[in-house]
Structures are given as C-alpha cells and as structure tokens.
C-alpha positions as a Python dict, from the first residue, in 0.01 Angstrom:
ca = {
    (1, 'X'): (0, 0, 0),
    (2, 'X'): (133, 241, -265),
    (3, 'X'): (-74, 386, -549),
    (4, 'X'): (51, 425, -903),
    (5, 'X'): (58, 717, -1144),
    (6, 'X'): (-261, 915, -1195),
    (7, 'X'): (-570, 933, -979),
    (8, 'X'): (-546, 665, -710),
    (9, 'X'): (-820, 515, -492),
    (10, 'X'): (-711, 312, -192),
    (11, 'X'): (-976, 180, 49),
    (12, 'X'): (-844, -47, 323),
    (13, 'X'): (-1088, -275, 508),
    (14, 'X'): (-846, -525, 657),
    (15, 'X'): (-545, -532, 890),
    (16, 'X'): (-220, -386, 755),
    (17, 'X'): (105, -439, 945),
    (18, 'X'): (415, -261, 817),
    (19, 'X'): (750, -294, 995),
    (20, 'X'): (1081, -155, 875),
    (21, 'X'): (1396, -240, 1071),
    (22, 'X'): (1754, -127, 1016),
    (23, 'X'): (2066, -227, 1211),
    (24, 'X'): (2417, -93, 1146),
    (25, 'X'): (2714, -222, 1347),
    (26, 'X'): (3071, -98, 1305),
    (27, 'X'): (3384, -181, 1503),
    (28, 'X'): (3750, -81, 1470),
    (29, 'X'): (4056, -183, 1674),
    (30, 'X'): (4409, -49, 1641),
    (31, 'X'): (4713, -152, 1848),
    (32, 'X'): (5079, -51, 1814),
    (33, 'X'): (5395, -81, 2018),
    (34, 'X'): (5546, 252, 1927),
    (35, 'X'): (5422, 540, 1717),
    (36, 'X'): (5057, 607, 1638),
    (37, 'X'): (4746, 391, 1667),
    (38, 'X'): (4419, 519, 1523),
    (39, 'X'): (4079, 355, 1484),
    (40, 'X'): (3768, 504, 1332),
    (41, 'X'): (3420, 393, 1223),
    (42, 'X'): (3345, 709, 1027),
    (43, 'X'): (3520, 950, 792),
    (44, 'X'): (3622, 1254, 1003),
    (45, 'X'): (3649, 1464, 686),
    (46, 'X'): (3286, 1410, 588),
    (47, 'X'): (3000, 1522, 814),
    (48, 'X'): (2765, 1270, 649),
    (49, 'X'): (2987, 964, 692),
    (50, 'X'): (2866, 832, 1027),
    (51, 'X'): (2792, 465, 1078),
    (52, 'X'): (2427, 496, 980),
    (53, 'X'): (2102, 299, 1013),
    (54, 'X'): (1788, 428, 839),
    (55, 'X'): (1439, 278, 858),
    (56, 'X'): (1129, 413, 677),
    (57, 'X'): (780, 263, 702),
    (58, 'X'): (455, 382, 539),
    (59, 'X'): (111, 222, 572),
    (60, 'X'): (-71, 366, 267),
    (61, 'X'): (60, 622, 19),
    (62, 'X'): (-78, 803, -285),
    (63, 'X'): (126, 901, -587),
    (64, 'X'): (135, 1203, -818),
    (65, 'X'): (-221, 1330, -858),
    (66, 'X'): (-541, 1371, -659),
    (67, 'X'): (-589, 1058, -451),
    (68, 'X'): (-871, 907, -247),
    (69, 'X'): (-731, 713, 49),
    (70, 'X'): (-947, 565, 324),
    (71, 'X'): (-886, 329, 615),
    (72, 'X'): (-1172, 148, 790),
    (73, 'X'): (-966, -118, 966),
    (74, 'X'): (-635, -135, 1154),
    (75, 'X'): (-304, -6, 1022),
    (76, 'X'): (7, -65, 1234),
    (77, 'X'): (324, 105, 1114),
    (78, 'X'): (660, 69, 1291),
    (79, 'X'): (1007, 190, 1196),
    (80, 'X'): (1304, 75, 1410),
    (81, 'X'): (1661, 191, 1350),
    (82, 'X'): (1968, 109, 1558),
    (83, 'X'): (2332, 207, 1501),
    (84, 'X'): (2617, 65, 1715),
    (85, 'X'): (2977, 186, 1683),
    (86, 'X'): (3278, 66, 1884),
    (87, 'X'): (3638, 190, 1852),
    (88, 'X'): (3942, 80, 2054),
    (89, 'X'): (4294, 220, 2012),
    (90, 'X'): (4606, 138, 2215),
    (91, 'X'): (4972, 241, 2188),
    (92, 'X'): (5249, 144, 2427),
    (93, 'X'): (5441, 460, 2341),
    (94, 'X'): (5303, 736, 2118),
    (95, 'X'): (4954, 837, 2013),
    (96, 'X'): (4634, 637, 2058),
    (97, 'X'): (4330, 791, 1888),
    (98, 'X'): (3978, 645, 1867),
    (99, 'X'): (3716, 833, 1661),
    (100, 'X'): (3366, 701, 1624),
    (101, 'X'): (3012, 816, 1560),
    (102, 'X'): (2674, 662, 1485),
    (103, 'X'): (2343, 781, 1343),
    (104, 'X'): (2003, 613, 1361),
    (105, 'X'): (1706, 758, 1170),
    (106, 'X'): (1352, 620, 1185),
    (107, 'X'): (1050, 757, 995),
    (108, 'X'): (700, 611, 1021),
    (109, 'X'): (380, 735, 851),
    (110, 'X'): (32, 585, 870),
    (111, 'X'): (-137, 746, 568),
    (112, 'X'): (38, 972, 317),
    (113, 'X'): (-96, 1173, 26),
    (114, 'X'): (104, 1319, -261),
    (115, 'X'): (150, 1661, -418),
    (116, 'X'): (-207, 1697, -547),
    (117, 'X'): (-521, 1768, -345),
    (118, 'X'): (-601, 1455, -144),
    (119, 'X'): (-902, 1303, 26),
    (120, 'X'): (-772, 1116, 332),
    (121, 'X'): (-1013, 946, 574),
    (122, 'X'): (-959, 730, 878),
    (123, 'X'): (-1250, 560, 1050),
    (124, 'X'): (-1043, 275, 1186),
    (125, 'X'): (-723, 256, 1389),
    (126, 'X'): (-388, 406, 1294),
    (127, 'X'): (-98, 312, 1522),
    (128, 'X'): (232, 468, 1414),
    (129, 'X'): (559, 423, 1601),
    (130, 'X'): (913, 539, 1513),
    (131, 'X'): (1209, 429, 1727),
    (132, 'X'): (1571, 536, 1673),
    (133, 'X'): (1860, 428, 1893),
    (134, 'X'): (2230, 507, 1851),
    (135, 'X'): (2519, 379, 2066),
    (136, 'X'): (2887, 471, 2044),
    (137, 'X'): (3179, 354, 2259),
    (138, 'X'): (3538, 472, 2216),
    (139, 'X'): (3838, 365, 2425),
    (140, 'X'): (4202, 473, 2393),
    (141, 'X'): (4506, 403, 2609),
    (142, 'X'): (4881, 463, 2604),
    (143, 'X'): (5163, 422, 2849),
    (144, 'X'): (5357, 725, 2734),
    (145, 'X'): (5210, 984, 2500),
    (146, 'X'): (4865, 1099, 2391),
    (147, 'X'): (4538, 909, 2432),
    (148, 'X'): (4219, 1066, 2290),
    (149, 'X'): (3864, 965, 2201),
    (150, 'X'): (3613, 1171, 2002),
    (151, 'X'): (3302, 1152, 1787),
    (152, 'X'): (3150, 1405, 1548),
    (153, 'X'): (3094, 1653, 1828),
    (154, 'X'): (3120, 1944, 1580),
    (155, 'X'): (2798, 1810, 1425),
    (156, 'X'): (2595, 1682, 1720),
    (157, 'X'): (2802, 1370, 1784),
    (158, 'X'): (2610, 1045, 1817),
    (159, 'X'): (2266, 1110, 1665),
    (160, 'X'): (1923, 947, 1699),
    (161, 'X'): (1632, 1098, 1502),
    (162, 'X'): (1276, 961, 1505),
    (163, 'X'): (970, 1099, 1322),
    (164, 'X'): (616, 961, 1349),
    (165, 'X'): (319, 1099, 1152),
    (166, 'X'): (-33, 959, 1161),
    (167, 'X'): (-177, 1125, 846),
    (168, 'X'): (36, 1339, 613),
    (169, 'X'): (-139, 1534, 337),
    (170, 'X'): (184, 1657, 175),
    (171, 'X'): (106, 1919, -94),
    (172, 'X'): (-217, 2052, -240),
    (173, 'X'): (-552, 2146, -87),
    (174, 'X'): (-632, 1833, 114),
    (175, 'X'): (-951, 1716, 282),
    (176, 'X'): (-857, 1509, 587),
    (177, 'X'): (-1117, 1340, 805),
    (178, 'X'): (-1024, 1153, 1122),
    (179, 'X'): (-1312, 968, 1288),
    (180, 'X'): (-1119, 675, 1432),
    (181, 'X'): (-831, 623, 1672),
    (182, 'X'): (-494, 769, 1578),
    (183, 'X'): (-172, 728, 1775),
    (184, 'X'): (167, 865, 1666),
    (185, 'X'): (467, 801, 1893),
    (186, 'X'): (834, 883, 1834),
    (187, 'X'): (1119, 757, 2054),
    (188, 'X'): (1484, 862, 2010),
    (189, 'X'): (1776, 751, 2228),
    (190, 'X'): (2141, 847, 2179),
    (191, 'X'): (2426, 719, 2399),
    (192, 'X'): (2786, 829, 2362),
    (193, 'X'): (3063, 691, 2586),
    (194, 'X'): (3436, 771, 2575),
    (195, 'X'): (3727, 657, 2795),
    (196, 'X'): (4092, 756, 2757),
    (197, 'X'): (4398, 680, 2971),
    (198, 'X'): (4763, 779, 2961),
    (199, 'X'): (5025, 687, 3218),
    (200, 'X'): (5242, 985, 3125),
    (201, 'X'): (5132, 1252, 2883),
    (202, 'X'): (4784, 1364, 2777),
    (203, 'X'): (4439, 1201, 2794),
    (204, 'X'): (4122, 1350, 2643),
    (205, 'X'): (3764, 1228, 2603),
    (206, 'X'): (3544, 1449, 2385),
    (207, 'X'): (3215, 1285, 2298),
    (208, 'X'): (2857, 1414, 2276),
    (209, 'X'): (2512, 1295, 2174),
    (210, 'X'): (2193, 1439, 2024),
    (211, 'X'): (1847, 1282, 2028),
    (212, 'X'): (1553, 1429, 1832),
    (213, 'X'): (1194, 1305, 1816),
    (214, 'X'): (896, 1456, 1632),
    (215, 'X'): (542, 1321, 1639),
    (216, 'X'): (238, 1462, 1457),
    (217, 'X'): (-114, 1325, 1454),
    (218, 'X'): (-232, 1498, 1135),
    (219, 'X'): (-4, 1703, 908),
    (220, 'X'): (-181, 1911, 643),
    (221, 'X'): (129, 2018, 455),
    (222, 'X'): (127, 2277, 178),
    (223, 'X'): (-195, 2427, 43),
    (224, 'X'): (-525, 2528, 199),
    (225, 'X'): (-639, 2216, 386),
    (226, 'X'): (-966, 2118, 552),
    (227, 'X'): (-906, 1898, 856),
    (228, 'X'): (-1183, 1748, 1069),
    (229, 'X'): (-1121, 1536, 1379),
    (230, 'X'): (-1420, 1368, 1541),
    (231, 'X'): (-1223, 1078, 1685),
    (232, 'X'): (-921, 1055, 1915),
    (233, 'X'): (-566, 1168, 1839),
    (234, 'X'): (-257, 1109, 2050),
    (235, 'X'): (87, 1245, 1959),
    (236, 'X'): (369, 1152, 2196),
    (237, 'X'): (747, 1166, 2212),
    (238, 'X'): (1026, 1035, 2433),
    (239, 'X'): (1387, 1149, 2394),
    (240, 'X'): (1697, 1044, 2590),
    (241, 'X'): (2046, 1179, 2520),
    (242, 'X'): (2333, 1049, 2732),
    (243, 'X'): (2704, 1133, 2726),
    (244, 'X'): (2978, 987, 2948),
    (245, 'X'): (3338, 1105, 2914),
    (246, 'X'): (3621, 971, 3133),
    (247, 'X'): (3988, 1073, 3109),
    (248, 'X'): (4272, 982, 3344),
    (249, 'X'): (4647, 1038, 3355),
    (250, 'X'): (4914, 968, 3613),
    (251, 'X'): (5147, 1248, 3511),
    (252, 'X'): (5027, 1512, 3268),
    (253, 'X'): (4688, 1647, 3169),
    (254, 'X'): (4341, 1491, 3152),
    (255, 'X'): (4047, 1668, 2985),
    (256, 'X'): (3681, 1576, 2930),
    (257, 'X'): (3439, 1791, 2728),
    (258, 'X'): (3138, 1786, 2498),
    (259, 'X'): (3018, 2051, 2252),
    (260, 'X'): (2959, 2316, 2519),
    (261, 'X'): (2966, 2586, 2246),
    (262, 'X'): (2653, 2433, 2090),
    (263, 'X'): (2418, 2333, 2375),
    (264, 'X'): (2620, 2026, 2475),
    (265, 'X'): (2441, 1693, 2500),
    (266, 'X'): (2098, 1771, 2357),
    (267, 'X'): (1749, 1617, 2371),
    (268, 'X'): (1475, 1774, 2157),
    (269, 'X'): (1114, 1651, 2166),
    (270, 'X'): (830, 1799, 1959),
    (271, 'X'): (469, 1678, 1948),
    (272, 'X'): (170, 1824, 1761),
    (273, 'X'): (-186, 1693, 1751),
    (274, 'X'): (-298, 1865, 1428),
    (275, 'X'): (-69, 2083, 1212),
    (276, 'X'): (-230, 2268, 924),
    (277, 'X'): (100, 2369, 768),
    (278, 'X'): (122, 2644, 507),
    (279, 'X'): (-190, 2783, 339),
    (280, 'X'): (-533, 2903, 450),
    (281, 'X'): (-650, 2604, 652),
    (282, 'X'): (-976, 2513, 821),
    (283, 'X'): (-931, 2290, 1127),
    (284, 'X'): (-1227, 2162, 1330),
    (285, 'X'): (-1198, 1941, 1637),
    (286, 'X'): (-1504, 1781, 1796),
    (287, 'X'): (-1308, 1480, 1920),
    (288, 'X'): (-1018, 1450, 2164),
    (289, 'X'): (-654, 1550, 2114),
    (290, 'X'): (-386, 1455, 2365),
    (291, 'X'): (-26, 1564, 2318),
    (292, 'X'): (278, 1499, 2536),
    (293, 'X'): (484, 1199, 2652),
    (294, 'X'): (504, 869, 2468),
    (295, 'X'): (191, 650, 2499),
    (296, 'X'): (174, 464, 2829),
    (297, 'X'): (487, 641, 2954),
    (298, 'X'): (506, 871, 3254),
    (299, 'X'): (864, 978, 3180),
    (300, 'X'): (960, 1323, 3059),
    (301, 'X'): (936, 1400, 2691),
    (302, 'X'): (1302, 1509, 2678),
    (303, 'X'): (1590, 1410, 2905),
    (304, 'X'): (1956, 1503, 2856),
    (305, 'X'): (2246, 1376, 3069),
    (306, 'X'): (2605, 1498, 3040),
    (307, 'X'): (2871, 1336, 3257),
    (308, 'X'): (3242, 1415, 3259),
    (309, 'X'): (3511, 1278, 3491),
    (310, 'X'): (3880, 1368, 3467),
    (311, 'X'): (4164, 1278, 3701),
    (312, 'X'): (4534, 1354, 3709),
    (313, 'X'): (4758, 1221, 3982),
    (314, 'X'): (5010, 1492, 3903),
    (315, 'X'): (4940, 1776, 3663),
    (316, 'X'): (4611, 1917, 3530),
    (317, 'X'): (4255, 1780, 3528),
    (318, 'X'): (3969, 1962, 3360),
    (319, 'X'): (3605, 1879, 3286),
    (320, 'X'): (3370, 2108, 3092),
    (321, 'X'): (3029, 1961, 3013),
    (322, 'X'): (2678, 2089, 2945),
    (323, 'X'): (2333, 1960, 2847),
    (324, 'X'): (2009, 2095, 2701),
    (325, 'X'): (1661, 1939, 2704),
    (326, 'X'): (1374, 2094, 2508),
    (327, 'X'): (1013, 1978, 2492),
    (328, 'X'): (743, 2150, 2285),
    (329, 'X'): (381, 2030, 2269),
    (330, 'X'): (100, 2186, 2064),
    (331, 'X'): (-261, 2070, 2040),
    (332, 'X'): (-356, 2245, 1715),
    (333, 'X'): (-112, 2451, 1503),
    (334, 'X'): (-246, 2660, 1217),
    (335, 'X'): (89, 2740, 1060),
    (336, 'X'): (135, 3008, 797),
    (337, 'X'): (-172, 3153, 627),
    (338, 'X'): (-513, 3283, 734),
    (339, 'X'): (-653, 2989, 927),
    (340, 'X'): (-991, 2910, 1081),
    (341, 'X'): (-963, 2690, 1390),
    (342, 'X'): (-1259, 2564, 1595),
    (343, 'X'): (-1240, 2343, 1904),
    (344, 'X'): (-1558, 2198, 2053),
    (345, 'X'): (-1417, 1922, 2272),
    (346, 'X'): (-1095, 1830, 2459),
    (347, 'X'): (-737, 1934, 2388),
    (348, 'X'): (-496, 1801, 2653),
    (349, 'X'): (-136, 1922, 2618),
    (350, 'X'): (162, 1835, 2837),
    (351, 'X'): (533, 1918, 2801),
    (352, 'X'): (811, 1802, 3036),
    (353, 'X'): (1190, 1803, 3020),
    (354, 'X'): (1493, 1733, 3241),
    (355, 'X'): (1858, 1829, 3190),
    (356, 'X'): (2139, 1693, 3406),
    (357, 'X'): (2507, 1776, 3412),
    (358, 'X'): (2786, 1619, 3618),
    (359, 'X'): (3139, 1755, 3578),
    (360, 'X'): (3404, 1611, 3810),
    (361, 'X'): (3778, 1670, 3809),
    (362, 'X'): (4033, 1551, 4061),
    (363, 'X'): (4403, 1599, 4124),
    (364, 'X'): (4648, 1487, 4387),
    (365, 'X'): (4910, 1748, 4300),
    (366, 'X'): (4838, 2023, 4050),
    (367, 'X'): (4526, 2197, 3916),
    (368, 'X'): (4169, 2065, 3885),
    (369, 'X'): (3885, 2253, 3710),
    (370, 'X'): (3520, 2160, 3656),
    (371, 'X'): (3283, 2390, 3466),
    (372, 'X'): (2960, 2425, 3270),
    (373, 'X'): (2882, 2650, 2972),
    (374, 'X'): (2818, 2940, 3209),
    (375, 'X'): (2874, 3195, 2931),
    (376, 'X'): (2562, 3067, 2754),
    (377, 'X'): (2322, 2979, 3034),
    (378, 'X'): (2478, 2644, 3122),
    (379, 'X'): (2269, 2332, 3159),
    (380, 'X'): (1913, 2417, 3045),
    (381, 'X'): (1572, 2248, 3050),
    (382, 'X'): (1283, 2408, 2861),
    (383, 'X'): (921, 2295, 2828),
    (384, 'X'): (649, 2468, 2625),
    (385, 'X'): (284, 2360, 2603),
    (386, 'X'): (33, 2537, 2375),
    (387, 'X'): (-332, 2442, 2327),
    (388, 'X'): (-403, 2628, 2001),
    (389, 'X'): (-143, 2819, 1800),
    (390, 'X'): (-277, 3017, 1507),
    (391, 'X'): (69, 3077, 1365),
    (392, 'X'): (139, 3353, 1117),
    (393, 'X'): (-113, 3595, 957),
    (394, 'X'): (-464, 3688, 1074),
    (395, 'X'): (-649, 3381, 1207),
    (396, 'X'): (-998, 3310, 1337),
    (397, 'X'): (-988, 3090, 1649),
    (398, 'X'): (-1298, 2973, 1833),
    (399, 'X'): (-1293, 2754, 2144),
    (400, 'X'): (-1606, 2618, 2310),
    (401, 'X'): (-1439, 2309, 2446),
    (402, 'X'): (-1175, 2235, 2712),
    (403, 'X'): (-805, 2308, 2680),
}
C-alpha cells in the first residue's frame, strides 16, 4: 500500500501479503584447441557489472509529506533474491580463464514513512523477512599452459546482501508506536567455488565471497523521533559466507587464494531492536525486545568458511586463505543527538559468530606452502552484544527493567 502526494492516511485492518522475488542466472562456456579460452558472466572492467538479482518489498509506505500510517491486522513482507553464475573454460594448449561473479540483494520493510514527520502505529502483526543468496562456480582446465578461475575478489567477490526493517520512519520528527508483534529477520548466504587444473604449466583458483545481513525492528531515521514499544520486537540475522578454491598441476605451479588483504571470506551480521538514528530522540520500552540469531534458528549469526587446496606433483603448491565473521547486536541504539532512553521491561541481546579457515597444499617433489593472513590477525571471529547504546552526545539513560 503506497500513499500519494500530500498528507496520506493509511489504516490497515486486513491481511496484507507482499512478496518480491528475483532470480538471475548466467552461464558461460569457452573451449579451444590451441590458444586462449575465456568465459565470463560479468564485466571485469566494471565493479558494478556482476550477474545481479535485486528484490525489494514494502508493506505500507507514505509519500512526501506528513503521513498517518497504522496497522491493526497482519502484514507479511518477504523479499527473496538469488543469483547463480557458472563459468567453464577449457584449452587443450594455451590459456583457459574463467571469471564469474554474482550479487543478490534483498530489502524488505514492513511500514515506511517519508521525509516529513510521520505517525506510524502498529497494533497488529508485522512479519518482515529478507533473504539473499548468491552462488558462483568457475572451472578451468588446460593440458599445457595456464588455467585460472577468479571472481571480483578485489570487491568482495560473490556478494549476498539482505536488509529487513520492521518500521522505518525515514526523515522528519516521527512518532512511532509499537503495541503489537514485530519480527524482522535477514538472511544472507554467499557461496563461491573455483576449480582449475593444468597438466603442465600454471593453475590458479582465486575466488572469495561476502555475505551481509542487517535487521532492525524500528528505525527512527533523521530528526528528533519519539518511539514507544509496549509490544514485542524481534530482530534477527543469519549470515553464511563460503569459499572453496582448488588448484592442481602435474608439473608447474598451483596456487589458491582469496582476498587475504581485505579480511578474506567475510560474513557480517548486524541486528538492532530499536534505532533512533540522528536527532534528539525519546525512546521508551515497556515491552520486550529480543535481538540476535534468525527467528527459530539456533545457529550463529555470522559464519565464514574459507577453504583452499592446492597440489603440484612436481613444482610449487601454495594456498593462502583467510576468513572473518562479525556479529553485532544492540537492543536500543540512540544514535547521534541528545537522546532520552528508558527501559522498563526486557531487553535480551545475543551475538555469536564463527570463522573457519582450511589451507592445504601438497607436493610430491618441490615446494608446498600453506598460510593465513598472519600479518593482519589471520582468521577472525568477533561478536559484540550491547543492551542500550546511547551513541554520540550527552544522553539520559534510565533502566528499571532487565537487560
């Protein structure tokens, strides 16, 4: 439901189901007897030219001026985006190069205001879910010469990005009241797989993946907002980033790597129950706020897996991989400005992350090296949980509940 120009009043008293779905599939195959074979599903000279799927879903939305938006029933909003990219390159003699990358972006919002001061009220049920999934597979092979696979590892490689927001005030001094049940879940999964083989010569697999998920129960946005929660809010995220690189050569050199100079395979999960945003906000909670993993899921918020295997029968084998998983959960965030925050009930905050790295290199005769990004901390898992964060400036925070 979208309002028009001018002052808009939207009162929903019935069930609203909104589902946006996007699927992008790209495949490229190149084969040659002698010389060079190259396949690609994206433009390597443009960072924004991945095979891309984008899905955006909004339950109710105001327009340009002060709006009055209320929900007294059930609003279900789901955005699903999936991108699949496959590249295969083969050359009997010469160069076989497969370059691929995919990007899936999903954005889901239950209720959204506009730039003016809004009145947003929920006394019903808001269920918001954003799911983004990106898969890439690249295979190259040559009998004599160079075989290599890669994705946009200089820019995060295969990318999945999901954002779920229950109520978004946008700009202006908003009045947001939440007396119902609000659930905002974001799920992002990115999988990047590369295999290269050369009988004699050079084989390299250089792929990486990045998964990002952000969920927010109530987002005040710009301006001095008044936010009251007397109901229940859940903000949850789940992020999986997976990279598998395999390179093999009989005689020569085999190398596997991801973007070890930039955190490697990366999973980033952020969840906030109530975020006041910029401005002098007043936030009062007499209900319940739970922040952490995806609803009904006991898994970690963020998981990153980097796997590299290289083998040379005779010559050199090297594998350098790394991964980073970051999870940040906040019950109430004041943001910039002089905020007043009062909690008189329950704020339950959980943050969990796992990072895994497997680097294997083998050699029958020659040199084999396996390493992590030891110069920058190597494989890293970080988890941060905060009950109330006043943010910048001088804030007044009062807690008589349970955190």
